[in-house]
XYZ file of N, CA and C in Angstrom:
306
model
N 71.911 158.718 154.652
C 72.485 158.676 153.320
C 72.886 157.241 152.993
N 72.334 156.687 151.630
C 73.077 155.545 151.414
C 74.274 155.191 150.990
N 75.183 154.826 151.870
C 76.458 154.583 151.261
C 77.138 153.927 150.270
N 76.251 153.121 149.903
C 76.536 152.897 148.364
C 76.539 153.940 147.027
N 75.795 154.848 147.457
C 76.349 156.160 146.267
C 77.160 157.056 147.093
N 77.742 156.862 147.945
C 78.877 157.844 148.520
C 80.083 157.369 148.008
N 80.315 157.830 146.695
C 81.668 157.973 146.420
C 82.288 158.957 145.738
N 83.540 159.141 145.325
C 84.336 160.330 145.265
C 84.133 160.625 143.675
N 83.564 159.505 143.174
C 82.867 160.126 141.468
C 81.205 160.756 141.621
N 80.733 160.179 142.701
C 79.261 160.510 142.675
C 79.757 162.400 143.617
N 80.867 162.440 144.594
C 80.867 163.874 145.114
C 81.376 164.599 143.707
N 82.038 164.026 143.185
C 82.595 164.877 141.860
C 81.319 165.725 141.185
N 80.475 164.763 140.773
C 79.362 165.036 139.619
C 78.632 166.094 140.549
N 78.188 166.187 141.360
C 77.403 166.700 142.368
C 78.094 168.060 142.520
N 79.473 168.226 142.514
C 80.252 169.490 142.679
C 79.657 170.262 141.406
N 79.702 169.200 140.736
C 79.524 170.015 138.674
C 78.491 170.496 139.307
N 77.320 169.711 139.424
C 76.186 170.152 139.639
C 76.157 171.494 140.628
N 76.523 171.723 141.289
C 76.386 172.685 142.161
C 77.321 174.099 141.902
N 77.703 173.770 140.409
C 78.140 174.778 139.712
C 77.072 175.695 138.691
N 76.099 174.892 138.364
C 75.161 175.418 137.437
C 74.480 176.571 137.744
N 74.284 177.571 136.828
C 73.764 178.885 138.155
C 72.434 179.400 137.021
N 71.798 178.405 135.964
C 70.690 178.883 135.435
C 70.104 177.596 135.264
N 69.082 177.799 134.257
C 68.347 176.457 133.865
C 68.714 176.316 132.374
N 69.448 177.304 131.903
C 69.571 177.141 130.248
C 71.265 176.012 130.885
N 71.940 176.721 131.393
C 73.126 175.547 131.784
C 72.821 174.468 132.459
N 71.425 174.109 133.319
C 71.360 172.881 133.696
C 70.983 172.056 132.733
N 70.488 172.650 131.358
C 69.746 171.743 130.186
C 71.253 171.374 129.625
N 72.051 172.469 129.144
C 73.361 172.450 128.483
C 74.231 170.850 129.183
N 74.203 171.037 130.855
C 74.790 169.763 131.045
C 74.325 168.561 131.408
N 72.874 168.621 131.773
C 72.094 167.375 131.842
C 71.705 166.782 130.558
N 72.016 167.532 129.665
C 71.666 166.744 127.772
C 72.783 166.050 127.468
N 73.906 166.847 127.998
C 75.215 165.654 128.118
C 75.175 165.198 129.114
N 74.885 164.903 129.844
C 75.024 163.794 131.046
C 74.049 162.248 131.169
N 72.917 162.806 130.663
C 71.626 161.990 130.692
C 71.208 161.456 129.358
N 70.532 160.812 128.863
C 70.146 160.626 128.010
C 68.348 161.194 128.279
N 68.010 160.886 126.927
C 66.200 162.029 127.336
C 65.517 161.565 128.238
N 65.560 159.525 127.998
C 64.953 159.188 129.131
C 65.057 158.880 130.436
N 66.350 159.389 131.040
C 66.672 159.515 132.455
C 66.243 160.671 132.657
N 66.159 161.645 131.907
C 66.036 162.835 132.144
C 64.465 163.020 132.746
N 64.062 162.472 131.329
C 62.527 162.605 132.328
C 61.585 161.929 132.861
N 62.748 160.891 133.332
C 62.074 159.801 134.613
C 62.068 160.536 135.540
N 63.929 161.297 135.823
C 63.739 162.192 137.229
C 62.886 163.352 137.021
N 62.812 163.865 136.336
C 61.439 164.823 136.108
C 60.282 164.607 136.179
N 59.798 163.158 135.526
C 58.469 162.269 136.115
C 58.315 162.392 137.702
N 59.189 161.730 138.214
C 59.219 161.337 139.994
C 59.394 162.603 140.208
N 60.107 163.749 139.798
C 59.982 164.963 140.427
C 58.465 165.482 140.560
N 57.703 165.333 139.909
C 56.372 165.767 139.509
C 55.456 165.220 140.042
N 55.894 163.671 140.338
C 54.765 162.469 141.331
C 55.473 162.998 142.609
N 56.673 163.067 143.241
C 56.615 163.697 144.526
C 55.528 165.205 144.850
N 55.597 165.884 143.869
C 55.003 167.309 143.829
C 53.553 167.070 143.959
N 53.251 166.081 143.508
C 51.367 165.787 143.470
C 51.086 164.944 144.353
N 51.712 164.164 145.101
C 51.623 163.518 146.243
C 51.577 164.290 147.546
N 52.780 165.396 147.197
C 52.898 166.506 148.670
C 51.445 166.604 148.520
N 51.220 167.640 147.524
C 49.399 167.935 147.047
C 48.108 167.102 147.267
N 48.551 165.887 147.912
C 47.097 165.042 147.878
C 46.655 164.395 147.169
N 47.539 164.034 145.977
C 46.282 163.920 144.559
C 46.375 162.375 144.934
N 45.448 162.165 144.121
C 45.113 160.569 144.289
C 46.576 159.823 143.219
N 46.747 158.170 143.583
C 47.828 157.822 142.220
C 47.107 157.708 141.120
N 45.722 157.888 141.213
C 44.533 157.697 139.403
C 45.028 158.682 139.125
N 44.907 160.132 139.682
C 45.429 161.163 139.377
C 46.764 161.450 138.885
N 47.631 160.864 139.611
C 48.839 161.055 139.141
C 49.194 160.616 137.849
N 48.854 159.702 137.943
C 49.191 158.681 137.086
C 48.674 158.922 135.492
N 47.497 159.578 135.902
C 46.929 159.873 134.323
C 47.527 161.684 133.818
N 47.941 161.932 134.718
C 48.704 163.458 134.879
C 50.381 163.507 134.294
N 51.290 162.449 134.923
C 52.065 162.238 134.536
C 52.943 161.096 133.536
N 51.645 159.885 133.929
C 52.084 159.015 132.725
C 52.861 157.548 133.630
N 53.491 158.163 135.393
C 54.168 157.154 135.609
C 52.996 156.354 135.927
N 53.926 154.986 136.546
C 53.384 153.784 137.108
C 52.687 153.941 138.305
N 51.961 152.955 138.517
C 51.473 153.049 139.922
C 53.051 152.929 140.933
N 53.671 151.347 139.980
C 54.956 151.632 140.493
C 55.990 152.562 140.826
N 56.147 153.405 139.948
C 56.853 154.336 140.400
C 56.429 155.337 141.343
N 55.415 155.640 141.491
C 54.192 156.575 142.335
C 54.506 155.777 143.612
N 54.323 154.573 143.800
C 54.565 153.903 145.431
C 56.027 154.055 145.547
N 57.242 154.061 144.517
C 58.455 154.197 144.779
C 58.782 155.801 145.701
N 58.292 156.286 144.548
C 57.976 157.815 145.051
C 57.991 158.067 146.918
N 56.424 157.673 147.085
C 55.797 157.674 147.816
C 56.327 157.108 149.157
N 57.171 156.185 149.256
C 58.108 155.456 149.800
C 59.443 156.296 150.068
N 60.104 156.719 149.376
C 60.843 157.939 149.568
C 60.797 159.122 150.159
N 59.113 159.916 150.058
C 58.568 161.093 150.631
C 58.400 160.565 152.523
N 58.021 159.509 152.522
C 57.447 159.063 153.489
C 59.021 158.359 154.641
N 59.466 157.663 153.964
C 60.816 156.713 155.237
C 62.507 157.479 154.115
N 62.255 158.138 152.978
C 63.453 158.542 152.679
C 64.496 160.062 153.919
N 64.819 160.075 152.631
C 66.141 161.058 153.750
C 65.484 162.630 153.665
N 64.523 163.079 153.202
C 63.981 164.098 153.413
C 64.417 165.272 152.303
N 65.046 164.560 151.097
C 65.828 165.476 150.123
C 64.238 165.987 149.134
N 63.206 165.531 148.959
C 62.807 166.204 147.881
C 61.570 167.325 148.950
N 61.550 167.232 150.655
C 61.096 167.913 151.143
C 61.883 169.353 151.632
N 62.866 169.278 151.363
C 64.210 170.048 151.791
C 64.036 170.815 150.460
N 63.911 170.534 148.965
C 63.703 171.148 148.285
C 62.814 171.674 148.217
N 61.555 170.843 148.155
C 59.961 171.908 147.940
C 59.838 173.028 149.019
N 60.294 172.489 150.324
C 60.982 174.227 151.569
C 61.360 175.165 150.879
N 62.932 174.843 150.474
C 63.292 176.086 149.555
C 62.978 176.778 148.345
N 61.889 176.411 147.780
C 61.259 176.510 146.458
C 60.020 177.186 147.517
N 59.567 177.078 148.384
C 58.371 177.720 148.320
C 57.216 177.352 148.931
N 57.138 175.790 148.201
C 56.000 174.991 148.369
C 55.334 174.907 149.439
N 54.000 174.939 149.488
C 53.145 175.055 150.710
C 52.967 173.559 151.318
N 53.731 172.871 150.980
C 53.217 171.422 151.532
C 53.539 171.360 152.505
N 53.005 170.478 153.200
C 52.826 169.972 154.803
C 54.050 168.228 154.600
N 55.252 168.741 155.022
C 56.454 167.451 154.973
C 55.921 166.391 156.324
N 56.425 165.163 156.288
C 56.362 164.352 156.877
C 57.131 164.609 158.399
N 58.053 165.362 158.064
C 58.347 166.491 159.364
C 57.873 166.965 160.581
N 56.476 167.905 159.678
C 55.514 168.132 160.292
C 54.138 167.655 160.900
């Protein structure tokens, strides 16, 4: 974990968050929290992690989702030496991908 976002406003927000118990209330408080385009940057990179688990090429991605090559290697960089948070999710969601784990 990086300790530079370990603090007692970033555990705060995260509590909110872990209050939300639909997707109509995660829109309700991420529209106040975010503005549109944070919103769907992390939704971008959510989507380039998801097609990367998948194989796809970054031509692919990239013309699929719109990000950068940059952000796709940011991505990619994260899936690969990060802390294992967006593989911990696609587990519990379901996803058939093969984690760096394995």
């Amino acid at each position: 974990m990086n300790k530079k976002i370990k603090t007692e406003e970033v555990d705060h927000l995260f509590e909110a968050i872990l209050q939300l118990k639909s997707p109509e209330e995660c829109y309700a408080f991420f529209e106040d929290v975010c503005t549109v385009n944070e919103l769907l940057s992390l939704s971008q990179r959510y989507e380039v992690a998801k097609m990367l688990r998948e194989k796809k090429t970054y031509l692919d991605i990239a013309e699929r989702t719109g990000a950068s090559t940059a952000t796709i290697s940011r991505v990619n960089r994260s899936l690969n030496y990060g802390n294992d948070g967006y593989d911990m999710v696609f587990e519990r969601l379901g996803y058939p991908f093969e984690s760096r784990q394995q």
